[in-house]
Each structure stands twice: as C-alpha cells, then as structure tokens.
PDB file of C-alpha atoms in Angstrom:
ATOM      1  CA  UNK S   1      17.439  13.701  17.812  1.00 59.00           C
ATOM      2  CA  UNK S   2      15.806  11.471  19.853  1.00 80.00           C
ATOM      3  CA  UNK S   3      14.310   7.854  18.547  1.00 87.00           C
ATOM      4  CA  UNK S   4      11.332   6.830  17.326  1.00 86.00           C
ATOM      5  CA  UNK S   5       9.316   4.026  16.862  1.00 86.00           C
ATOM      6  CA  UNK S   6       7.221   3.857  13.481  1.00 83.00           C
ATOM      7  CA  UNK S   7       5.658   0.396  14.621  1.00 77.00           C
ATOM      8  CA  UNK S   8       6.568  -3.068  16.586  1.00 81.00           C
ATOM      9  CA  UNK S   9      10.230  -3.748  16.247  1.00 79.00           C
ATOM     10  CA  UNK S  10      11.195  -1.079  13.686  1.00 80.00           C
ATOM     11  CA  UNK S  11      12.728   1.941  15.588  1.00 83.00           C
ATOM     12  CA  UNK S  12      14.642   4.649  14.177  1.00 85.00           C
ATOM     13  CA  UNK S  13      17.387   6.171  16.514  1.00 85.00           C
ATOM     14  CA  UNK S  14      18.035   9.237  14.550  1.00 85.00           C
ATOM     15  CA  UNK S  15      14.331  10.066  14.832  1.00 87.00           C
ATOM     16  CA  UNK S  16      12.833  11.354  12.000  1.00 92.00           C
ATOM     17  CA  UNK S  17      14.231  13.373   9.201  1.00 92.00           C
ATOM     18  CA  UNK S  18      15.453  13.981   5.135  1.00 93.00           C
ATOM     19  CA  UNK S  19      18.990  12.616   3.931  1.00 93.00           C
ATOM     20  CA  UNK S  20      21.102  15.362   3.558  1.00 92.00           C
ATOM     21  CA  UNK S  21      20.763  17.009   0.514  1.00 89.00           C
ATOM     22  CA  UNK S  22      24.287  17.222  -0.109  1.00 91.00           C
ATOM     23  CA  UNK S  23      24.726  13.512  -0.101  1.00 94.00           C
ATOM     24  CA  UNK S  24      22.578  13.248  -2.962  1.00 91.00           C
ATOM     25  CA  UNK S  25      25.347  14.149  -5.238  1.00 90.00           C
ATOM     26  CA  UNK S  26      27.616  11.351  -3.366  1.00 94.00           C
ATOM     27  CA  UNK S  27      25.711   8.897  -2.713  1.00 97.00           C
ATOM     28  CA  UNK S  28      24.161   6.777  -5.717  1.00 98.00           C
ATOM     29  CA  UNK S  29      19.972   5.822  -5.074  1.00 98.00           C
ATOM     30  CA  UNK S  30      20.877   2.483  -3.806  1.00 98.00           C
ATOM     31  CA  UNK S  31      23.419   3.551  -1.153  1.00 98.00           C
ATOM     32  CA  UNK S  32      21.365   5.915   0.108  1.00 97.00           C
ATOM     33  CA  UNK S  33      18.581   4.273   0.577  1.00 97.00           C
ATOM     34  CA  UNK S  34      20.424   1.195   1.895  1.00 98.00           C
ATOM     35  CA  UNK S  35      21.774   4.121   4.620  1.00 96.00           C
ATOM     36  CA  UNK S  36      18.303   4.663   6.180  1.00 96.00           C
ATOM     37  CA  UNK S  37      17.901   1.002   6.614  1.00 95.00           C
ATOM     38  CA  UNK S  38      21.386   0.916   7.792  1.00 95.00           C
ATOM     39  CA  UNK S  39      19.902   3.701  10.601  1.00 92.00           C
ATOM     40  CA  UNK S  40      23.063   6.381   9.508  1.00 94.00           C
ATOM     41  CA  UNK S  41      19.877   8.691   8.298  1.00 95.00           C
ATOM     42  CA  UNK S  42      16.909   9.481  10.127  1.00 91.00           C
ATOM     43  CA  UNK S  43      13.414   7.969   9.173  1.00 91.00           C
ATOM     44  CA  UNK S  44      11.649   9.746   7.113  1.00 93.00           C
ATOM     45  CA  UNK S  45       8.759  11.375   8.800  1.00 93.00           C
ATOM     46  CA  UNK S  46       5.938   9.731   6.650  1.00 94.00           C
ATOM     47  CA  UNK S  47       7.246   6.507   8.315  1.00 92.00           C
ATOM     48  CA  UNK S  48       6.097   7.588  11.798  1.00 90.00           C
ATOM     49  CA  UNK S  49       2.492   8.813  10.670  1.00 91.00           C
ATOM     50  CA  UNK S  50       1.835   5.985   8.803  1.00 94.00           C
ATOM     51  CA  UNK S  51       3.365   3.144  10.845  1.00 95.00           C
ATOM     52  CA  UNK S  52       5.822   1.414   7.419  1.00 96.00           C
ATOM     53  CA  UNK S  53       9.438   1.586   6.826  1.00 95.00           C
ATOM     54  CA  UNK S  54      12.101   0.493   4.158  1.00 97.00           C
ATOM     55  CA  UNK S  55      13.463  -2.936   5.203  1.00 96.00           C
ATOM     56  CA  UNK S  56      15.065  -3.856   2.400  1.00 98.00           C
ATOM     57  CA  UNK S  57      16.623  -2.467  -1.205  1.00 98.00           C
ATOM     58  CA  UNK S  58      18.605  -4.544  -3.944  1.00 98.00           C
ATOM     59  CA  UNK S  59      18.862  -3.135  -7.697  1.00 98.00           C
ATOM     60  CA  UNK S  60      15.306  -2.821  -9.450  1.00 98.00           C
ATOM     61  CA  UNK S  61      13.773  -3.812  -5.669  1.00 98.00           C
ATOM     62  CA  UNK S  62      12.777  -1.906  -2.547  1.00 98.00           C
ATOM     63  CA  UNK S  63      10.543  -3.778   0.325  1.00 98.00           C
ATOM     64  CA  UNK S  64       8.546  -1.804   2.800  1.00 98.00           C
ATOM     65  CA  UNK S  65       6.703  -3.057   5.746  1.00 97.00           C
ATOM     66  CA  UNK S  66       3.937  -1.417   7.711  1.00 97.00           C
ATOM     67  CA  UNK S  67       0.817  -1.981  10.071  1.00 96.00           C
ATOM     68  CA  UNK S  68      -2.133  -0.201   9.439  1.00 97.00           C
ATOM     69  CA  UNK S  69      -4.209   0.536  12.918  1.00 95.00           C
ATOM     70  CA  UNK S  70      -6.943   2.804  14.094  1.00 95.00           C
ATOM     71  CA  UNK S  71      -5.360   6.228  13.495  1.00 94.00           C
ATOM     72  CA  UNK S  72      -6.093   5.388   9.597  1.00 95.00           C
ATOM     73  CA  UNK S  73      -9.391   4.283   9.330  1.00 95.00           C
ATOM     74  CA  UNK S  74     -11.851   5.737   7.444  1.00 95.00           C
ATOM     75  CA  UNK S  75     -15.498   6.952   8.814  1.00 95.00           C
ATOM     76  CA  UNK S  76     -16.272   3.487   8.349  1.00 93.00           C
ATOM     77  CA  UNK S  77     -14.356   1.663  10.106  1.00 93.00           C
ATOM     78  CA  UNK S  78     -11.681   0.538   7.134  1.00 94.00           C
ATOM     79  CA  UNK S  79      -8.245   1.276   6.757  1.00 97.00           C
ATOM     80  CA  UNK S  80      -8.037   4.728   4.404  1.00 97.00           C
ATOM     81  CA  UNK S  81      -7.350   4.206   0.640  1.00 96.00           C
ATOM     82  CA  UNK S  82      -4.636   6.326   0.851  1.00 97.00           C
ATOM     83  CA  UNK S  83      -2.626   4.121   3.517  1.00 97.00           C
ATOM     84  CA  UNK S  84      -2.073   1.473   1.314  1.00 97.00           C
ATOM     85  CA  UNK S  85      -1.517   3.834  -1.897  1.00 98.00           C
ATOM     86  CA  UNK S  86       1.198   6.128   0.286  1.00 98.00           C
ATOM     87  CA  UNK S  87       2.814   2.538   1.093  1.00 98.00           C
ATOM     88  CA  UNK S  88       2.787   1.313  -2.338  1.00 98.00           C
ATOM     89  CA  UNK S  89       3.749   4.734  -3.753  1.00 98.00           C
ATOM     90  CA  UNK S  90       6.555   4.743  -1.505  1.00 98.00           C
ATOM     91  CA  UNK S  91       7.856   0.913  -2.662  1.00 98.00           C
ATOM     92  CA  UNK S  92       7.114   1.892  -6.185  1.00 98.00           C
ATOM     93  CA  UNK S  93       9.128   4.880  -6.033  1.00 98.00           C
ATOM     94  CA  UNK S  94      12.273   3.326  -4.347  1.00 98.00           C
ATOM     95  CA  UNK S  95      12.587   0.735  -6.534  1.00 98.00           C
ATOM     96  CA  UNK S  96      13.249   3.341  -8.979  1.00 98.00           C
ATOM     97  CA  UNK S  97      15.776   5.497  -6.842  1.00 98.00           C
ATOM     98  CA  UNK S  98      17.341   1.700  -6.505  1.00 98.00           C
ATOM     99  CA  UNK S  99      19.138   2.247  -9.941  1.00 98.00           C
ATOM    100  CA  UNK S 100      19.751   5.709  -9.958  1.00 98.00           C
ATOM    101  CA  UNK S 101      23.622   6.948 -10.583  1.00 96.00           C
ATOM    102  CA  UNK S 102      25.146   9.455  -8.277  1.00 95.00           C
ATOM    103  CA  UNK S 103      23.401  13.116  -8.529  1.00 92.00           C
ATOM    104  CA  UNK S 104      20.598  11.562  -9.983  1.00 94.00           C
ATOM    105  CA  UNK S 105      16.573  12.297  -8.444  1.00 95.00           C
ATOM    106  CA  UNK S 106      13.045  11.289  -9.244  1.00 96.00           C
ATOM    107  CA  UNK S 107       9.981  11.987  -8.522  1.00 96.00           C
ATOM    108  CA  UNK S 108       6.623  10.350  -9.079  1.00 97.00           C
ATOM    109  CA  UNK S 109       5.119  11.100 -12.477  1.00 97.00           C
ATOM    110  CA  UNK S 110       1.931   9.023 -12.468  1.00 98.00           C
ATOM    111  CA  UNK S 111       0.627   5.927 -10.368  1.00 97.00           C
ATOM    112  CA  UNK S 112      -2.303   3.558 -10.059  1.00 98.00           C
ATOM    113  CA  UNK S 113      -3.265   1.490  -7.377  1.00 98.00           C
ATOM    114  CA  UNK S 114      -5.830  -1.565  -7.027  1.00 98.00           C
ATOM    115  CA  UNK S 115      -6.899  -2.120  -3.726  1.00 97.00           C
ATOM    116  CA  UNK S 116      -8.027  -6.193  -4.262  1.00 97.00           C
ATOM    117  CA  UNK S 117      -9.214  -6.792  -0.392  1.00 97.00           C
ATOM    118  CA  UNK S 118     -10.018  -4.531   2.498  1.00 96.00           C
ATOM    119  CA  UNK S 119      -8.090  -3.993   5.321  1.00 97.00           C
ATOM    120  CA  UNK S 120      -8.087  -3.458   8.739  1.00 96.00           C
ATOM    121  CA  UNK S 121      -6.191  -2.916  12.282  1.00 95.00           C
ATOM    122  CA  UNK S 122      -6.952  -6.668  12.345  1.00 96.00           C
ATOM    123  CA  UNK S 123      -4.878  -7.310   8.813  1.00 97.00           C
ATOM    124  CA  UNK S 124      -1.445  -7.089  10.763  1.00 96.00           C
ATOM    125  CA  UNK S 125       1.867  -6.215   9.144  1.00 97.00           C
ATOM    126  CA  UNK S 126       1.306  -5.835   5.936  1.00 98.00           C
ATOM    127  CA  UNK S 127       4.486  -6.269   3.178  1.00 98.00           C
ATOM    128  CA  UNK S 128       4.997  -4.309  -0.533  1.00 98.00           C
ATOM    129  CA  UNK S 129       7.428  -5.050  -2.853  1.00 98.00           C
ATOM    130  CA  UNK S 130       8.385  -2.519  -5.267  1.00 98.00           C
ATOM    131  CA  UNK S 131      10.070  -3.679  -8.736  1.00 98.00           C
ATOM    132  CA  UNK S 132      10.966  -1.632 -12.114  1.00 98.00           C
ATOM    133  CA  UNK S 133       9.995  -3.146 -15.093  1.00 98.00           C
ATOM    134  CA  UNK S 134      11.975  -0.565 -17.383  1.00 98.00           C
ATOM    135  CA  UNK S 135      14.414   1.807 -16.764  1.00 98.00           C
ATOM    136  CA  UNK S 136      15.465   4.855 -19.642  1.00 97.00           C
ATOM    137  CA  UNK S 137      17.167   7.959 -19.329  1.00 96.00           C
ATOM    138  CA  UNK S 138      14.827  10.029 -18.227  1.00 97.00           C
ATOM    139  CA  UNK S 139      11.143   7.649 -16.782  1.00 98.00           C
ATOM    140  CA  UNK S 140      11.400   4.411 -15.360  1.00 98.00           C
ATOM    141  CA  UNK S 141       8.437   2.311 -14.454  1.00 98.00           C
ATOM    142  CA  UNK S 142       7.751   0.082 -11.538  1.00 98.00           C
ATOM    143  CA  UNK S 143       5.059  -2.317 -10.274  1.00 98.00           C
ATOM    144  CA  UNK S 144       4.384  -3.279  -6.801  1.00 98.00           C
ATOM    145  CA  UNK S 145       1.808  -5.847  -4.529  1.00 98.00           C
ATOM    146  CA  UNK S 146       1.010  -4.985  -0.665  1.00 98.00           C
ATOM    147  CA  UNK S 147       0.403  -8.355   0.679  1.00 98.00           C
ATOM    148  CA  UNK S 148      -0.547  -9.965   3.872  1.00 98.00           C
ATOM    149  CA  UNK S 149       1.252 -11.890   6.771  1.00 96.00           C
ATOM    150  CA  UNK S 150      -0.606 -14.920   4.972  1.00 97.00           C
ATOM    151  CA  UNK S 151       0.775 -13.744   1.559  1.00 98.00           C
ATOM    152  CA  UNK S 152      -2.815 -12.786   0.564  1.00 98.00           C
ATOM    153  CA  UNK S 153      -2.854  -9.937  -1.954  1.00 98.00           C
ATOM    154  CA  UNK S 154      -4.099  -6.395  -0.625  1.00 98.00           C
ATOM    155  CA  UNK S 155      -3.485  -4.553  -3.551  1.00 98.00           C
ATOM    156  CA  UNK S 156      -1.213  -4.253  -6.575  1.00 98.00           C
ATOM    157  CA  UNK S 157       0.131  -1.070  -8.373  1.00 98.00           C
ATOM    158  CA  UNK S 158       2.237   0.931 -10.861  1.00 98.00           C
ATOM    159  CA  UNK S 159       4.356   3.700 -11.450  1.00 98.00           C
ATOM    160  CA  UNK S 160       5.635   6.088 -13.519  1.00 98.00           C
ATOM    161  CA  UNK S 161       8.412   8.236 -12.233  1.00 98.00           C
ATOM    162  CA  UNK S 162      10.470  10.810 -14.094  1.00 97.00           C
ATOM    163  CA  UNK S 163      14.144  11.042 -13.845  1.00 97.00           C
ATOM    164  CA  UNK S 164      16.124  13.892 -13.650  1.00 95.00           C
ATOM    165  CA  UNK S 165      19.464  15.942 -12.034  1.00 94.00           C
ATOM    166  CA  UNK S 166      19.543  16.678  -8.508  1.00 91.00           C
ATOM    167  CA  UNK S 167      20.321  20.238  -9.300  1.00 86.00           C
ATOM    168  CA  UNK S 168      17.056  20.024 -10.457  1.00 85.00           C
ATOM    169  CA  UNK S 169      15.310  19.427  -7.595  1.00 81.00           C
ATOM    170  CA  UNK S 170      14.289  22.658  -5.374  1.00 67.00           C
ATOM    171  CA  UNK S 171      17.077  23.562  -2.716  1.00 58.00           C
ATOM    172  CA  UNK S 172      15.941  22.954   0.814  1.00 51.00           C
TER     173      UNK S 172
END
C-alpha cells in the first residue's frame, strides 16, 4: 500500500481501503472508527475523491474535515451539491456507528440536507459535525452542520440510519 494524501496535512499511509470485515465482529463502531483516525486502517477511498477525512469520533459524535476544489464543481462554476451531502452523509452516518456494540452495522436509511450558502474552491476547509439525537434498537437518528473556517454555516442535515447484525451485511 502506498500513501495517500486526501488534502493539505491529512495523509493516509495505508493508502486507501475498507476495515477488515472480520474486525467488525471485534471491534465495537467507536473503536473502529477511532482506528482509521489512528492510521491502523486504510482511508477509505471516498476520502481521496472527495478531498475530507474523519478527524475525530467520541460517543454520539464524529467530525470530518474536507476542502472542496475544482475537481467538484458544477457546470457553473460551484462546488457540486453532492460534495457537501457525501460529507455530511458521511458525519451523519458515523455518529451513528459511534454507539454501535461489537458485530453491530448500519447503513443509511434516509437523509436530508440544506445547503444554506454556496461554496467554492475559495470556501477553504470546510468542518461537519455529526451528532445522534436518538438511538433504539434497530434506527438511530443524527443531525449534522458543514461549517466554514469562519464558523459560517454551509449547510445543515439529518439522518436516518437503520441498525442491524453484521452477518447481515453482504460478505465481501
């Protein structure tokens, strides 16, 4: 594996990759996700398309950082809806793998996103921090903002993500 740098002063050394599906039954959602910041798993490759990683994870909470830039505009000249809903999508979502007990997995159910203000290459790094509201057996909701280097909100979100057992999830 060789590294790879998703933006200014976030590299991943591993490259780019999945966490072992085995250590979803050993790991709980917290620890694992704490072991891609930690660099002991590879980036996942979304991170490297769209320039935003996981910097930081405590229970209910995951905080992703990114910098939009010309490879995701739009034909006019914008930075692509979907950028900022893939980065909020992606904080909404780990906040919910957060509190998830060994063997458990998710997956995204339903989610909205309100883009407030427009952004651009020019915007900078950009921050979004996920955080559930409510957590049952089997959904858990979460709500996130993508904000500015000023602390100007981008856009805000929510989730919806159904919870279930990893045997559930297709083998890769």
């Amino acid at each position: 594996m060789s590294e790879v740098e998703l933006f200014p002063g976030y590299v991943s050394p591993l490259g780019l990759g999945t966490i072992p599906f085995e250590d979803i039954a050993r790991f709980s959602g917290i620890e694992l996700l704490q072991r891609i910041i930690d660099r002991e798993y590879a980036a996942p490759p979304i991170s490297a398309l769209l320039n935003f990683a996981l910097t930081e994870v405590s229970e209910g909470r995951a905080v992703f950082r990114g910098l939009p830039g010309e490879r995701h505009l739009n034909p006019l000249g914008g930075v692509h809806g979907g950028w900022a809903a893939t980065i909020m999508d992606s904080a909404l979502a780990c906040s919910v793998q957060t509190l998830l007990e060994k063997g458990e997995a998710y997956t995204t159910a339903e989610f909205k996103v309100n883009l407030i203000r427009p952004i651009t290459p020019k915007t900078g790094e950009v921050v979004c921090e996920g955080r559930v509201v409510h957590k049952g057996r089997t959904l858990a909701v979460s709500e996130a903002t993508l904000k500015d280097g000023q602390g100007k909100l981008l856009a805000f979100g929510t989730e919806t993500c159904s919870i279930f057992p990893v045997a559930n999830l297709a083998a890769r």
